Structures are given as C-alpha cells and as structure tokens.
Amino acid sequence: MQIITPHYILMNDKVSTNLSIAFDKQIEEIAPFEELLEKFPHAKVTTLKEHSLVMPGLINAHVHLEFSANKTQLSYGDFMKWLYSVIENRESLIGECNEACMAKAVESMLANGITTFGAISSYGMDLSACENAKQNVIYFNELIGSQAVMADTLYSDFLSRLDASKSIKREGFHAGVAIHSPYSVHPVLVKKALQLVKNENLPLTAHFMESEAEREWLDSSEGAFKEFFVDLLKQKTAVSDAKEFLNYFNEKQTLFTHVVNANEDELDTIAQYKHTIIHCPISNRLLGNKTLNIKALNEKNINWIVATDGLSSNYKLDLFEEMKISLFMHSDTPLLEFARMLLKGVTIHAAKALGLNTGEIVKGKNADMLVIDLENEPNEELAIHLILHKYNISKVYINGKLEKED
Ligand SMILES: [Zn+2]
C-alpha cells in the first residue's frame, strides 16, 4: 500500500483539499492523511510538494504509432493530397519507424501524462512497442480492404495479427478491432469481423466521415475519391453507403473517429446506439477537414472524447495541446464549461467509452494518476488553467506504479 499527500485532488469538476490517497493497483481510500496512516500504518508515504494536484491519467483513444516517423514528408492542407502522400511515402515512413522510433512516441505520451492509449495498428509492427509500453493499451487491429477478391487473404492476415495481440498477457494490455472506414472495407469483411467482435466482446473502433471526399463517394460514388478508386483499385462504386455501414454497428457500442461530415440522420443513429465520437482537432485542421459539430453532439447527448490521432497528422502526441487547440477552435462555446468537457473527454468519458476502470480519482478505480505542480491555489477556473498552462507533471502512476518522475 502507498499513500500520497496532494494538496488538491481533481474530482470531476470539483477540487477537494486536504485529502490523501491510499492505493495499491487501485485507489483504496481517499481521506485525511492521519486517518489513512492509522488504517494503513505500513504504507509507503510520499509527501508531495505545496500546491500539488492529483488528477486522473489521460486517455488517448486514437493514435497510429506505425506512422511516427513523419515530420515533413506528408502533405497537409487537403485530405486527398495527404492521402496520396501517405501512399507515396508509405514504405519509407514505415521503414524509418523502427522499434526505437515507436518507443519514443510511446515515451512522449507518458511524459505528457497519457496513461492509457488506443493504438490503431495497420500492420502489427507496433505490437512489441505496445507490449513494452508502461501505459494501459487497447491494441486495435485494423481491418482494411474494399475488394471482394482479396477478402479472404486480408481477413486471414487480420486474424493472425489479432491472435498475436491476444497472446500478450501483460497487465493493462487489451486486444481490440478497428474497421478502417466505410469506403475502404468490404461489407463481407465488416460483417465477419463484427461477428467476431461480438462473440469475443472486444473493444471496437472505426474511422467515419472524416472528409468531404468520403461524404461524396459514399453518397454518390463521385467526387475526389472517384479517381483514387478507379486508378488504384479499378473500383467504380462505393462498397457501402454510410447508413448501411453504421447499421452494422448497432449491436456493439463503438468509438467512431472524426465524424466531421456526418449528417443529422447519422448523428441520430450514433446517439441511439450510444456510440462515442473521437474528436481529433489538430488532425482535422491539418488535413483540411471540417470542424466537428460539438454543439450538435451535446444536443443529442452523444459521448465525445478527445484524441491526438497519429504523427502522420499531428506534430506531437499531447492531449493538453489537443485540448488547447480544441478550446480555441470551438470559439462559440462557453469557455469554462467547454474546458471542463474537454478534460472529461480525456479522462472519465474516454474510460467509459473504452470500458476501462479508470479515468477518475475515486475509490475502486485503477490508480492511474498524475501529480501536477500547480503554482498557486486553484480557483473555479482550474479547467481553463490546466489546459492553457500545461503545468509540470512531476509524477505519473499507472496501475499504482510510479512510471515517471521528474
Ligand atoms: Zn486514424
């Protein structure tokens, strides 16, 4: 058992003062220090600095580690231009990102207070980086392939990657499934994978309605994607429309990433089946995509969370940066209220969407905690200050273990 003595604890929107935390792998009790010491006289006590705040570790539900080598190779500003640049540079980007490159990306997330991440794995090359990560990991094996003739080969490759990830038994590591997108995965494959997801109760995610090109292609088999599909895959029409695709997910709560081009009807379906939307503001801006309509999501009571996406469409893997960008991007929202929502979107709401027992400083939750060195006593507007100032993170605990310290 351990006890830490923060001056403040962030519990949802409230700040508690003068309470200490006793924990093992999970948070055992939150009470005044003397009480905890009496109850756990042999606990290891860590006395924290003045104005230290304990808050939940951050959860980054969507990152592509295999593309971490990108800094300047990919083209930004237009989704299709970016996509062509990914295809053109894929071999070199993947080749350049060895184990050390991915480990560096994982390490940078830890330094930025990310204690859980969802890795979207296209090729399975990031498996050992994720196995060796200190964080909790949902390892989303991605399924892609729009051509029926390739379906069997692609599915068996997907299955073998999934099996490899399921064989990893370390604490905090979970295998999951990612369906790439409605335009890139044949319905036969989607249905097969979703049956497996349901049977094995695996976490599930998919990209959905990221670009205008995707909207047009799914609606009418026209637009900027047409040339792409005809030239590269000899495919003249979309494999499914958006509504049909969404309906495959009715029986399994899913995390849909981007969703910036969804229409009213699609948002209603997402609300009805209690899916979650992953907001990646920096990625959307850099790839020339729209801004997520968060107002509509709030009106429809849709759970939304915040993630970084990969370094193929971001310059760092830092949820504080991501929240700050989002705070400025959604300039028509009430500042304090929105800052609080953003914080929930990287903690409690993200944990809920991923089905993990974390994201809150509450008795019984996993002890995934950050110690933040505030500079003075927090006031009402702490959520804004946390996002704007990115205070020093002096300790990071994951499942009760001190994994980073300055
Ligand atoms: Zn993505």
mmCIF file of C-alpha atoms and ligand atoms in Angstrom:
data_model
loop_
_atom_site.group_PDB
_atom_site.id
_atom_site.type_symbol
_atom_site.label_atom_id
_atom_site.label_comp_id
_atom_site.label_asym_id
_atom_site.label_seq_id
_atom_site.Cartn_x
_atom_site.Cartn_y
_atom_site.Cartn_z
ATOM 1 C CA MET A 1 0.000 0.000 0.000
ATOM 2 C CA GLN A 2 1.118 3.559 -0.717
ATOM 3 C CA ILE A 3 -0.143 6.921 0.439
ATOM 4 C CA ILE A 4 0.364 10.231 -1.393
ATOM 5 C CA THR A 5 -0.463 13.605 0.090
ATOM 6 C CA PRO A 6 -1.600 16.033 -2.578
ATOM 7 C CA HIS A 7 -2.871 19.452 -1.588
ATOM 8 C CA TYR A 8 -5.678 19.190 -4.073
ATOM 9 C CA ILE A 9 -7.486 16.391 -5.886
ATOM 10 C CA LEU A 10 -9.434 16.958 -9.086
ATOM 11 C CA MET A 11 -12.667 15.013 -8.786
ATOM 12 C CA ASN A 12 -14.756 15.693 -11.862
ATOM 13 C CA ASP A 13 -15.383 19.435 -11.791
ATOM 14 C CA LYS A 14 -14.674 19.778 -8.085
ATOM 15 C CA VAL A 15 -11.393 20.220 -6.265
ATOM 16 C CA SER A 16 -11.018 18.566 -2.868
ATOM 17 C CA THR A 17 -8.457 19.870 -0.445
ATOM 18 C CA ASN A 18 -6.541 18.242 2.391
ATOM 19 C CA LEU A 19 -7.279 14.676 1.420
ATOM 20 C CA SER A 20 -4.663 11.987 0.857
ATOM 21 C CA ILE A 21 -4.895 8.899 -1.318
ATOM 22 C CA ALA A 22 -4.135 5.325 -0.260
ATOM 23 C CA PHE A 23 -3.648 2.986 -3.184
ATOM 24 C CA ASP A 24 -2.273 -0.235 -4.428
ATOM 25 C CA LYS A 25 -3.097 -1.150 -8.025
ATOM 26 C CA GLN A 26 -6.395 0.541 -7.337
ATOM 27 C CA ILE A 27 -7.379 3.519 -5.251
ATOM 28 C CA GLU A 28 -8.132 2.055 -1.851
ATOM 29 C CA GLU A 29 -9.294 5.093 0.081
ATOM 30 C CA ILE A 30 -9.358 8.895 -0.057
ATOM 31 C CA ALA A 31 -9.347 10.533 3.386
ATOM 32 C CA PRO A 32 -7.361 12.883 5.654
ATOM 33 C CA PHE A 33 -3.731 11.741 5.997
ATOM 34 C CA GLU A 34 -3.914 10.803 9.715
ATOM 35 C CA GLU A 35 -6.882 8.581 9.105
ATOM 36 C CA LEU A 36 -5.149 6.757 6.267
ATOM 37 C CA LEU A 37 -1.956 6.327 8.279
ATOM 38 C CA GLU A 38 -3.885 4.818 11.157
ATOM 39 C CA LYS A 39 -5.604 2.404 8.825
ATOM 40 C CA PHE A 40 -2.502 1.536 6.788
ATOM 41 C CA PRO A 41 0.414 2.015 9.224
ATOM 42 C CA HIS A 42 2.885 0.169 6.972
ATOM 43 C CA ALA A 43 2.070 2.076 3.800
ATOM 44 C CA LYS A 44 4.873 3.807 1.927
ATOM 45 C CA VAL A 45 4.202 7.543 2.263
ATOM 46 C CA THR A 46 5.167 10.039 -0.468
ATOM 47 C CA THR A 47 4.829 13.629 0.640
ATOM 48 C CA LEU A 48 4.019 15.881 -2.283
ATOM 49 C CA LYS A 49 5.055 19.484 -2.869
ATOM 50 C CA GLU A 50 2.982 22.519 -1.988
ATOM 51 C CA HIS A 51 0.168 23.181 -4.488
ATOM 52 C CA SER A 52 0.387 19.690 -5.904
ATOM 53 C CA LEU A 53 -2.748 18.464 -7.620
ATOM 54 C CA VAL A 54 -3.637 14.855 -8.318
ATOM 55 C CA MET A 55 -5.774 14.284 -11.398
ATOM 56 C CA PRO A 56 -6.609 11.187 -13.424
ATOM 57 C CA GLY A 57 -4.085 9.974 -16.003
ATOM 58 C CA LEU A 58 -5.038 10.987 -19.552
ATOM 59 C CA ILE A 59 -6.519 8.614 -22.104
ATOM 60 C CA ASN A 60 -5.623 8.947 -25.782
ATOM 61 C CA ALA A 61 -8.047 6.617 -27.542
ATOM 62 C CA HIS A 62 -6.724 7.061 -31.100
ATOM 63 C CA VAL A 63 -3.092 7.039 -32.234
ATOM 64 C CA HIS A 64 -1.233 5.413 -35.181
ATOM 65 C CA LEU A 65 2.242 4.535 -33.883
ATOM 66 C CA GLU A 66 3.423 2.908 -37.108
ATOM 67 C CA PHE A 67 3.498 6.300 -38.830
ATOM 68 C CA SER A 68 5.505 8.041 -36.106
ATOM 69 C CA ALA A 69 8.460 8.780 -38.423
ATOM 70 C CA ASN A 70 6.583 11.552 -40.226
ATOM 71 C CA LYS A 71 7.579 15.126 -39.620
ATOM 72 C CA THR A 72 7.769 16.796 -43.016
ATOM 73 C CA GLN A 73 7.167 14.035 -45.579
ATOM 74 C CA LEU A 74 3.375 14.194 -45.712
ATOM 75 C CA SER A 75 1.424 16.934 -47.423
ATOM 76 C CA TYR A 76 -1.015 18.941 -45.290
ATOM 77 C CA GLY A 77 -3.983 21.141 -46.170
ATOM 78 C CA ASP A 78 -6.097 18.836 -48.316
ATOM 79 C CA PHE A 79 -7.286 15.345 -47.397
ATOM 80 C CA MET A 80 -6.794 13.735 -50.814
ATOM 81 C CA LYS A 81 -3.366 15.308 -51.272
ATOM 82 C CA TRP A 82 -2.437 13.974 -47.842
ATOM 83 C CA LEU A 83 -3.749 10.506 -48.689
ATOM 84 C CA TYR A 84 -1.730 10.358 -51.925
ATOM 85 C CA SER A 85 1.331 11.496 -49.985
ATOM 86 C CA VAL A 86 0.760 8.689 -47.463
ATOM 87 C CA ILE A 87 0.604 6.132 -50.261
ATOM 88 C CA GLU A 88 3.674 7.563 -51.954
ATOM 89 C CA ASN A 89 5.712 7.641 -48.740
ATOM 90 C CA ARG A 90 4.263 4.593 -47.007
ATOM 91 C CA GLU A 91 7.277 2.312 -47.498
ATOM 92 C CA SER A 92 9.813 4.858 -46.323
ATOM 93 C CA LEU A 93 7.694 6.060 -43.389
ATOM 94 C CA ILE A 94 7.082 2.534 -42.163
ATOM 95 C CA GLY A 95 10.686 1.558 -42.844
ATOM 96 C CA GLU A 96 12.021 4.553 -40.937
ATOM 97 C CA CYS A 97 9.882 3.897 -37.900
ATOM 98 C CA ASN A 98 11.647 1.064 -36.161
ATOM 99 C CA GLU A 99 11.133 -0.121 -32.596
ATOM 100 C CA ALA A 100 13.086 2.825 -31.173
ATOM 101 C CA CYS A 101 11.019 5.357 -33.137
ATOM 102 C CA MET A 102 7.754 3.893 -31.847
ATOM 103 C CA ALA A 103 9.117 3.591 -28.309
ATOM 104 C CA LYS A 104 9.993 7.297 -28.464
ATOM 105 C CA ALA A 105 6.412 8.147 -29.410
ATOM 106 C CA VAL A 106 5.099 5.997 -26.543
ATOM 107 C CA GLU A 107 7.567 7.632 -24.135
ATOM 108 C CA SER A 108 6.490 11.119 -25.243
ATOM 109 C CA MET A 109 2.882 10.232 -24.443
ATOM 110 C CA LEU A 110 3.938 9.145 -20.955
ATOM 111 C CA ALA A 111 5.823 12.418 -20.418
ATOM 112 C CA ASN A 112 2.635 14.246 -21.457
ATOM 113 C CA GLY A 113 0.583 12.414 -18.834
ATOM 114 C CA ILE A 114 -1.042 9.815 -21.091
ATOM 115 C CA THR A 115 -1.514 6.650 -19.030
ATOM 116 C CA THR A 116 -3.759 4.785 -21.480
ATOM 117 C CA PHE A 117 -3.776 4.792 -25.263
ATOM 118 C CA GLY A 118 -5.654 3.125 -28.091
ATOM 119 C CA ALA A 119 -3.194 2.107 -30.813
ATOM 120 C CA ILE A 120 -4.654 1.658 -34.286
ATOM 121 C CA SER A 121 -2.379 -0.969 -35.783
ATOM 122 C CA SER A 122 -2.383 -1.319 -39.569
ATOM 123 C CA TYR A 123 0.404 -3.864 -39.903
ATOM 124 C CA GLY A 124 1.123 -5.264 -36.429
ATOM 125 C CA MET A 125 4.575 -3.688 -36.486
ATOM 126 C CA ASP A 126 3.827 -1.714 -33.335
ATOM 127 C CA LEU A 127 2.963 -4.793 -31.283
ATOM 128 C CA SER A 128 6.137 -5.048 -29.282
ATOM 129 C CA ALA A 129 6.294 -1.270 -28.687
ATOM 130 C CA CYS A 130 2.783 -1.571 -27.237
ATOM 131 C CA GLU A 131 3.611 -4.706 -25.275
ATOM 132 C CA ASN A 132 6.603 -2.951 -23.722
ATOM 133 C CA ALA A 133 4.800 0.335 -23.094
ATOM 134 C CA LYS A 134 4.269 1.343 -19.485
ATOM 135 C CA GLN A 135 0.754 2.505 -20.300
ATOM 136 C CA ASN A 136 -2.512 0.639 -20.485
ATOM 137 C CA VAL A 137 -3.055 -0.169 -24.156
ATOM 138 C CA ILE A 138 -6.052 -1.053 -26.252
ATOM 139 C CA TYR A 139 -4.443 -2.561 -29.301
ATOM 140 C CA PHE A 140 -6.886 -2.086 -32.181
ATOM 141 C CA ASN A 141 -6.020 -4.472 -35.026
ATOM 142 C CA GLU A 142 -7.170 -2.701 -38.167
ATOM 143 C CA LEU A 143 -9.083 -4.395 -40.952
ATOM 144 C CA ILE A 144 -8.910 -2.822 -44.413
ATOM 145 C CA GLY A 145 -9.777 -3.952 -47.950
ATOM 146 C CA SER A 146 -12.561 -2.944 -50.299
ATOM 147 C CA GLN A 147 -12.062 -5.615 -52.972
ATOM 148 C CA ALA A 148 -14.099 -8.786 -52.649
ATOM 149 C CA VAL A 149 -11.447 -10.892 -54.407
ATOM 150 C CA MET A 150 -8.910 -10.012 -51.731
ATOM 151 C CA ALA A 151 -11.291 -10.544 -48.820
ATOM 152 C CA ASP A 152 -10.068 -13.967 -47.686
ATOM 153 C CA THR A 153 -6.394 -13.061 -47.770
ATOM 154 C CA LEU A 154 -6.939 -9.787 -45.950
ATOM 155 C CA TYR A 155 -9.160 -11.388 -43.362
ATOM 156 C CA SER A 156 -6.689 -14.130 -42.550
ATOM 157 C CA ASP A 157 -3.892 -11.565 -42.220
ATOM 158 C CA PHE A 158 -6.133 -9.582 -39.865
ATOM 159 C CA LEU A 159 -6.896 -12.719 -37.840
ATOM 160 C CA SER A 160 -3.265 -13.610 -37.419
ATOM 161 C CA ARG A 161 -2.451 -10.085 -36.200
ATOM 162 C CA LEU A 162 -5.398 -10.247 -33.825
ATOM 163 C CA ASP A 163 -4.236 -13.619 -32.493
ATOM 164 C CA ALA A 164 -0.718 -12.320 -31.945
ATOM 165 C CA SER A 165 -2.097 -9.428 -29.883
ATOM 166 C CA LYS A 166 -4.417 -11.718 -27.931
ATOM 167 C CA SER A 167 -1.453 -13.835 -26.905
ATOM 168 C CA ILE A 168 0.044 -10.903 -24.995
ATOM 169 C CA LYS A 169 -0.827 -11.346 -21.381
ATOM 170 C CA ARG A 170 0.657 -8.319 -19.657
ATOM 171 C CA GLU A 171 -1.498 -6.341 -17.224
ATOM 172 C CA GLY A 172 -3.227 -3.383 -18.847
ATOM 173 C CA PHE A 173 -2.924 -4.691 -22.415
ATOM 174 C CA HIS A 174 -6.160 -5.463 -24.285
ATOM 175 C CA ALA A 175 -6.681 -6.603 -27.873
ATOM 176 C CA GLY A 176 -9.354 -4.888 -29.935
ATOM 177 C CA VAL A 177 -10.566 -4.385 -33.504
ATOM 178 C CA ALA A 178 -10.555 -1.359 -35.828
ATOM 179 C CA ILE A 179 -12.573 -1.261 -39.030
ATOM 180 C CA HIS A 180 -10.679 1.204 -41.211
ATOM 181 C CA SER A 181 -13.631 3.092 -42.741
ATOM 182 C CA PRO A 182 -16.883 2.691 -44.699
ATOM 183 C CA TYR A 183 -15.122 3.340 -48.021
ATOM 184 C CA SER A 184 -12.180 1.004 -47.510
ATOM 185 C CA VAL A 185 -13.655 -2.171 -46.024
ATOM 186 C CA HIS A 186 -15.919 -4.527 -47.971
ATOM 187 C CA PRO A 187 -19.226 -5.318 -46.183
ATOM 188 C CA VAL A 188 -18.371 -9.027 -46.207
ATOM 189 C CA LEU A 189 -15.288 -8.265 -44.143
ATOM 190 C CA VAL A 190 -17.089 -5.828 -41.864
ATOM 191 C CA LYS A 191 -19.795 -8.374 -41.040
ATOM 192 C CA LYS A 192 -17.314 -11.155 -40.409
ATOM 193 C CA ALA A 193 -15.180 -9.021 -38.113
ATOM 194 C CA LEU A 194 -18.170 -7.674 -36.204
ATOM 195 C CA GLN A 195 -19.428 -11.179 -35.556
ATOM 196 C CA LEU A 196 -16.062 -11.997 -34.028
ATOM 197 C CA VAL A 197 -16.065 -8.762 -32.009
ATOM 198 C CA LYS A 198 -19.470 -9.669 -30.630
ATOM 199 C CA ASN A 199 -18.537 -13.260 -29.811
ATOM 200 C CA GLU A 200 -15.371 -12.249 -28.023
ATOM 201 C CA ASN A 201 -16.632 -8.931 -26.672
ATOM 202 C CA LEU A 202 -13.665 -6.945 -27.989
ATOM 203 C CA PRO A 203 -13.352 -3.159 -27.993
ATOM 204 C CA LEU A 204 -14.258 -1.720 -31.407
ATOM 205 C CA THR A 205 -13.412 1.441 -33.315
ATOM 206 C CA ALA A 206 -13.725 2.810 -36.876
ATOM 207 C CA HIS A 207 -12.957 5.970 -38.815
ATOM 208 C CA PHE A 208 -16.173 7.573 -40.033
ATOM 209 C CA MET A 209 -16.922 10.615 -42.196
ATOM 210 C CA GLU A 210 -13.536 12.265 -41.981
ATOM 211 C CA SER A 211 -13.556 14.136 -45.289
ATOM 212 C CA GLU A 212 -15.804 15.748 -47.869
ATOM 213 C CA ALA A 213 -14.403 13.228 -50.369
ATOM 214 C CA GLU A 214 -15.691 10.373 -48.207
ATOM 215 C CA ARG A 215 -19.132 12.005 -47.986
ATOM 216 C CA GLU A 216 -19.427 12.336 -51.774
ATOM 217 C CA TRP A 217 -18.041 8.888 -52.530
ATOM 218 C CA LEU A 218 -20.401 7.139 -50.117
ATOM 219 C CA ASP A 219 -23.404 9.221 -51.186
ATOM 220 C CA SER A 220 -22.959 9.074 -54.950
ATOM 221 C CA SER A 221 -19.718 7.261 -55.902
ATOM 222 C CA GLU A 222 -18.485 10.632 -57.129
ATOM 223 C CA GLY A 223 -16.073 13.326 -56.024
ATOM 224 C CA ALA A 224 -12.359 13.338 -55.264
ATOM 225 C CA PHE A 225 -12.294 9.679 -54.266
ATOM 226 C CA LYS A 226 -13.534 8.541 -57.678
ATOM 227 C CA GLU A 227 -10.203 8.927 -59.442
ATOM 228 C CA PHE A 228 -8.442 7.312 -56.495
ATOM 229 C CA PHE A 229 -10.598 4.193 -56.545
ATOM 230 C CA VAL A 230 -10.757 3.870 -60.335
ATOM 231 C CA ASP A 231 -6.993 4.330 -60.792
ATOM 232 C CA LEU A 232 -5.669 2.377 -57.854
ATOM 233 C CA LEU A 233 -8.299 -0.327 -57.362
ATOM 234 C CA LYS A 234 -10.318 -0.402 -60.591
ATOM 235 C CA GLN A 235 -13.380 0.204 -58.468
ATOM 236 C CA LYS A 236 -16.180 2.352 -59.862
ATOM 237 C CA THR A 237 -18.636 2.494 -56.975
ATOM 238 C CA ALA A 238 -18.518 2.666 -53.197
ATOM 239 C CA VAL A 239 -18.771 -0.676 -51.363
ATOM 240 C CA SER A 240 -21.447 0.581 -48.974
ATOM 241 C CA ASP A 241 -23.277 3.754 -48.147
ATOM 242 C CA ALA A 242 -22.848 5.477 -44.822
ATOM 243 C CA LYS A 243 -26.187 4.430 -43.340
ATOM 244 C CA GLU A 244 -25.710 0.793 -44.217
ATOM 245 C CA PHE A 245 -22.204 0.889 -42.730
ATOM 246 C CA LEU A 246 -23.365 2.497 -39.458
ATOM 247 C CA ASN A 247 -26.130 -0.064 -39.083
ATOM 248 C CA TYR A 248 -23.586 -2.891 -38.931
ATOM 249 C CA PHE A 249 -22.545 -1.437 -35.554
ATOM 250 C CA ASN A 250 -25.988 -1.363 -33.951
ATOM 251 C CA GLU A 251 -25.247 -4.224 -31.611
ATOM 252 C CA LYS A 252 -21.897 -3.037 -30.338
ATOM 253 C CA GLN A 253 -21.020 0.327 -28.821
ATOM 254 C CA THR A 254 -18.223 1.684 -30.999
ATOM 255 C CA LEU A 255 -15.762 4.560 -30.974
ATOM 256 C CA PHE A 256 -16.103 6.464 -34.268
ATOM 257 C CA THR A 257 -13.199 8.727 -35.128
ATOM 258 C CA HIS A 258 -13.578 12.188 -36.787
ATOM 259 C CA VAL A 259 -17.277 12.171 -37.871
ATOM 260 C CA VAL A 260 -16.928 15.755 -39.088
ATOM 261 C CA ASN A 261 -19.002 15.189 -42.246
ATOM 262 C CA ALA A 262 -21.845 13.169 -40.708
ATOM 263 C CA ASN A 263 -25.405 14.269 -41.399
ATOM 264 C CA GLU A 264 -28.258 14.651 -38.927
ATOM 265 C CA ASP A 265 -29.585 11.161 -39.550
ATOM 266 C CA GLU A 266 -26.179 9.559 -38.950
ATOM 267 C CA LEU A 267 -25.696 11.516 -35.738
ATOM 268 C CA ASP A 268 -29.130 10.339 -34.586
ATOM 269 C CA THR A 269 -28.085 6.740 -35.216
ATOM 270 C CA ILE A 270 -24.835 7.300 -33.311
ATOM 271 C CA ALA A 271 -26.857 8.760 -30.417
ATOM 272 C CA GLN A 272 -29.427 5.973 -30.500
ATOM 273 C CA TYR A 273 -26.861 3.185 -30.233
ATOM 274 C CA LYS A 274 -24.761 5.047 -27.658
ATOM 275 C CA HIS A 275 -21.589 5.145 -29.696
ATOM 276 C CA THR A 276 -18.771 7.546 -28.871
ATOM 277 C CA ILE A 277 -17.191 10.096 -31.213
ATOM 278 C CA ILE A 278 -13.445 10.722 -31.092
ATOM 279 C CA HIS A 279 -12.560 14.358 -31.734
ATOM 280 C CA CYS A 280 -9.076 14.890 -33.256
ATOM 281 C CA PRO A 281 -8.993 18.670 -33.830
ATOM 282 C CA ILE A 282 -5.363 19.011 -34.929
ATOM 283 C CA SER A 283 -5.590 16.172 -37.429
ATOM 284 C CA ASN A 284 -8.829 17.544 -38.888
ATOM 285 C CA ARG A 285 -7.307 21.006 -39.319
ATOM 286 C CA LEU A 286 -4.068 19.764 -40.878
ATOM 287 C CA LEU A 287 -5.809 17.513 -43.388
ATOM 288 C CA GLY A 288 -8.159 20.263 -44.495
ATOM 289 C CA ASN A 289 -11.229 18.643 -42.985
ATOM 290 C CA LYS A 290 -14.181 20.266 -41.250
ATOM 291 C CA THR A 291 -14.503 21.104 -37.576
ATOM 292 C CA LEU A 292 -16.536 18.611 -35.547
ATOM 293 C CA ASN A 293 -20.008 19.957 -34.748
ATOM 294 C CA ILE A 294 -19.767 19.534 -30.987
ATOM 295 C CA LYS A 295 -22.865 21.637 -30.388
ATOM 296 C CA ALA A 296 -24.941 19.061 -32.260
ATOM 297 C CA LEU A 297 -23.305 16.223 -30.321
ATOM 298 C CA ASN A 298 -24.118 17.883 -27.000
ATOM 299 C CA GLU A 299 -27.710 18.498 -28.075
ATOM 300 C CA LYS A 300 -28.059 14.842 -28.986
ATOM 301 C CA ASN A 301 -26.293 13.683 -25.822
ATOM 302 C CA ILE A 302 -23.577 11.888 -27.773
ATOM 303 C CA ASN A 303 -20.491 10.978 -25.760
ATOM 304 C CA TRP A 304 -17.432 12.618 -27.361
ATOM 305 C CA ILE A 305 -13.831 12.322 -26.341
ATOM 306 C CA VAL A 306 -10.532 13.827 -27.494
ATOM 307 C CA ALA A 307 -7.520 12.105 -29.078
ATOM 308 C CA THR A 308 -4.337 13.036 -30.902
ATOM 309 C CA ASP A 309 -4.505 10.757 -33.971
ATOM 310 C CA GLY A 310 -1.008 9.737 -35.165
ATOM 311 C CA LEU A 311 2.095 11.715 -36.070
ATOM 312 C CA SER A 312 1.049 11.302 -39.700
ATOM 313 C CA SER A 313 -1.459 14.070 -38.994
ATOM 314 C CA ASN A 314 -0.083 15.779 -35.894
ATOM 315 C CA TYR A 315 3.164 17.358 -34.672
ATOM 316 C CA LYS A 316 3.049 15.883 -31.159
ATOM 317 C CA LEU A 317 1.169 13.331 -29.091
ATOM 318 C CA ASP A 318 -0.023 15.614 -26.332
ATOM 319 C CA LEU A 319 -3.620 15.799 -25.116
ATOM 320 C CA PHE A 320 -3.015 19.128 -23.344
ATOM 321 C CA GLU A 321 -2.078 20.616 -26.729
ATOM 322 C CA GLU A 322 -5.062 18.894 -28.336
ATOM 323 C CA MET A 323 -7.454 20.335 -25.721
ATOM 324 C CA LYS A 324 -5.965 23.796 -26.132
ATOM 325 C CA ILE A 325 -6.415 23.727 -29.902
ATOM 326 C CA SER A 326 -9.977 22.488 -29.455
ATOM 327 C CA LEU A 327 -10.721 25.224 -26.912
ATOM 328 C CA PHE A 328 -9.751 27.869 -29.469
ATOM 329 C CA MET A 329 -11.311 26.064 -32.417
ATOM 330 C CA HIS A 330 -14.766 25.910 -30.816
ATOM 331 C CA SER A 331 -14.852 29.604 -30.057
ATOM 332 C CA ASP A 332 -18.658 29.754 -29.883
ATOM 333 C CA THR A 333 -18.810 27.570 -26.737
ATOM 334 C CA PRO A 334 -18.803 28.867 -23.134
ATOM 335 C CA LEU A 335 -15.107 28.819 -22.184
ATOM 336 C CA LEU A 336 -15.148 27.276 -18.706
ATOM 337 C CA GLU A 337 -17.885 24.778 -19.442
ATOM 338 C CA PHE A 338 -16.129 23.644 -22.606
ATOM 339 C CA ALA A 339 -12.735 23.349 -20.855
ATOM 340 C CA ARG A 340 -14.382 21.055 -18.313
ATOM 341 C CA MET A 341 -15.913 18.939 -21.079
ATOM 342 C CA LEU A 342 -12.527 18.628 -22.764
ATOM 343 C CA LEU A 343 -10.952 17.367 -19.542
ATOM 344 C CA LYS A 344 -13.689 14.771 -19.197
ATOM 345 C CA GLY A 345 -13.091 13.829 -22.820
ATOM 346 C CA VAL A 346 -9.546 12.734 -21.995
ATOM 347 C CA THR A 347 -10.414 11.078 -18.675
ATOM 348 C CA ILE A 348 -13.759 9.786 -17.420
ATOM 349 C CA HIS A 349 -15.654 9.841 -20.713
ATOM 350 C CA ALA A 350 -12.791 8.162 -22.576
ATOM 351 C CA ALA A 351 -12.516 5.450 -19.904
ATOM 352 C CA LYS A 352 -16.232 4.813 -20.161
ATOM 353 C CA ALA A 353 -16.084 4.526 -23.949
ATOM 354 C CA LEU A 354 -13.198 2.059 -23.792
ATOM 355 C CA GLY A 355 -14.799 0.072 -20.971
ATOM 356 C CA LEU A 356 -11.877 0.650 -18.605
ATOM 357 C CA ASN A 357 -11.971 1.022 -14.826
ATOM 358 C CA THR A 358 -10.011 4.269 -14.811
ATOM 359 C CA GLY A 359 -10.318 7.978 -15.616
ATOM 360 C CA GLU A 360 -11.379 9.160 -12.159
ATOM 361 C CA ILE A 361 -9.797 9.679 -8.753
ATOM 362 C CA VAL A 362 -12.344 7.617 -6.893
ATOM 363 C CA LYS A 363 -12.126 4.635 -4.554
ATOM 364 C CA GLY A 364 -12.048 1.363 -6.520
ATOM 365 C CA LYS A 365 -10.721 2.846 -9.779
ATOM 366 C CA ASN A 366 -7.308 1.828 -11.116
ATOM 367 C CA ALA A 367 -4.619 4.091 -9.696
ATOM 368 C CA ASP A 368 -3.770 5.901 -12.968
ATOM 369 C CA MET A 369 -2.862 9.307 -11.605
ATOM 370 C CA LEU A 370 -0.876 12.422 -12.473
ATOM 371 C CA VAL A 371 0.733 14.702 -9.924
ATOM 372 C CA ILE A 372 0.633 18.229 -11.338
ATOM 373 C CA ASP A 373 2.673 21.039 -9.788
ATOM 374 C CA LEU A 374 0.290 23.977 -9.701
ATOM 375 C CA GLU A 375 1.835 27.335 -8.909
ATOM 376 C CA ASN A 376 -0.842 28.531 -6.520
ATOM 377 C CA GLU A 377 -4.169 27.574 -5.039
ATOM 378 C CA PRO A 378 -6.613 26.532 -7.764
ATOM 379 C CA ASN A 379 -9.779 28.530 -8.239
ATOM 380 C CA GLU A 380 -13.082 27.973 -10.055
ATOM 381 C CA GLU A 381 -11.384 28.208 -13.424
ATOM 382 C CA LEU A 382 -8.888 25.379 -12.892
ATOM 383 C CA ALA A 383 -10.002 23.538 -16.031
ATOM 384 C CA ILE A 384 -9.023 26.537 -18.169
ATOM 385 C CA HIS A 385 -5.712 26.950 -16.352
ATOM 386 C CA LEU A 386 -4.775 23.293 -16.713
ATOM 387 C CA ILE A 387 -5.323 23.474 -20.460
ATOM 388 C CA LEU A 388 -3.603 26.819 -21.023
ATOM 389 C CA HIS A 389 -0.529 26.401 -18.855
ATOM 390 C CA LYS A 390 0.308 22.719 -19.059
ATOM 391 C CA TYR A 391 1.930 22.705 -15.630
ATOM 392 C CA ASN A 392 4.812 20.412 -14.794
ATOM 393 C CA ILE A 393 3.756 16.782 -14.436
ATOM 394 C CA SER A 394 6.027 15.597 -11.639
ATOM 395 C CA LYS A 395 4.801 12.029 -11.230
ATOM 396 C CA VAL A 396 2.842 9.571 -13.335
ATOM 397 C CA TYR A 397 1.324 6.497 -11.703
ATOM 398 C CA ILE A 398 -0.104 3.667 -13.798
ATOM 399 C CA ASN A 399 -1.991 0.891 -12.016
ATOM 400 C CA GLY A 400 -0.406 2.178 -8.809
ATOM 401 C CA LYS A 401 3.142 2.001 -10.092
ATOM 402 C CA LEU A 402 5.284 5.145 -10.312
ATOM 403 C CA GLU A 403 6.226 5.088 -14.000
ATOM 404 C CA LYS A 404 7.607 8.590 -14.388
ATOM 405 C CA GLU A 405 9.083 11.133 -12.036
ATOM 406 C CA ASP A 406 10.984 14.358 -12.619
HETATM 407 ZN ZN ZN B 1 -6.865 7.482 -37.530
#
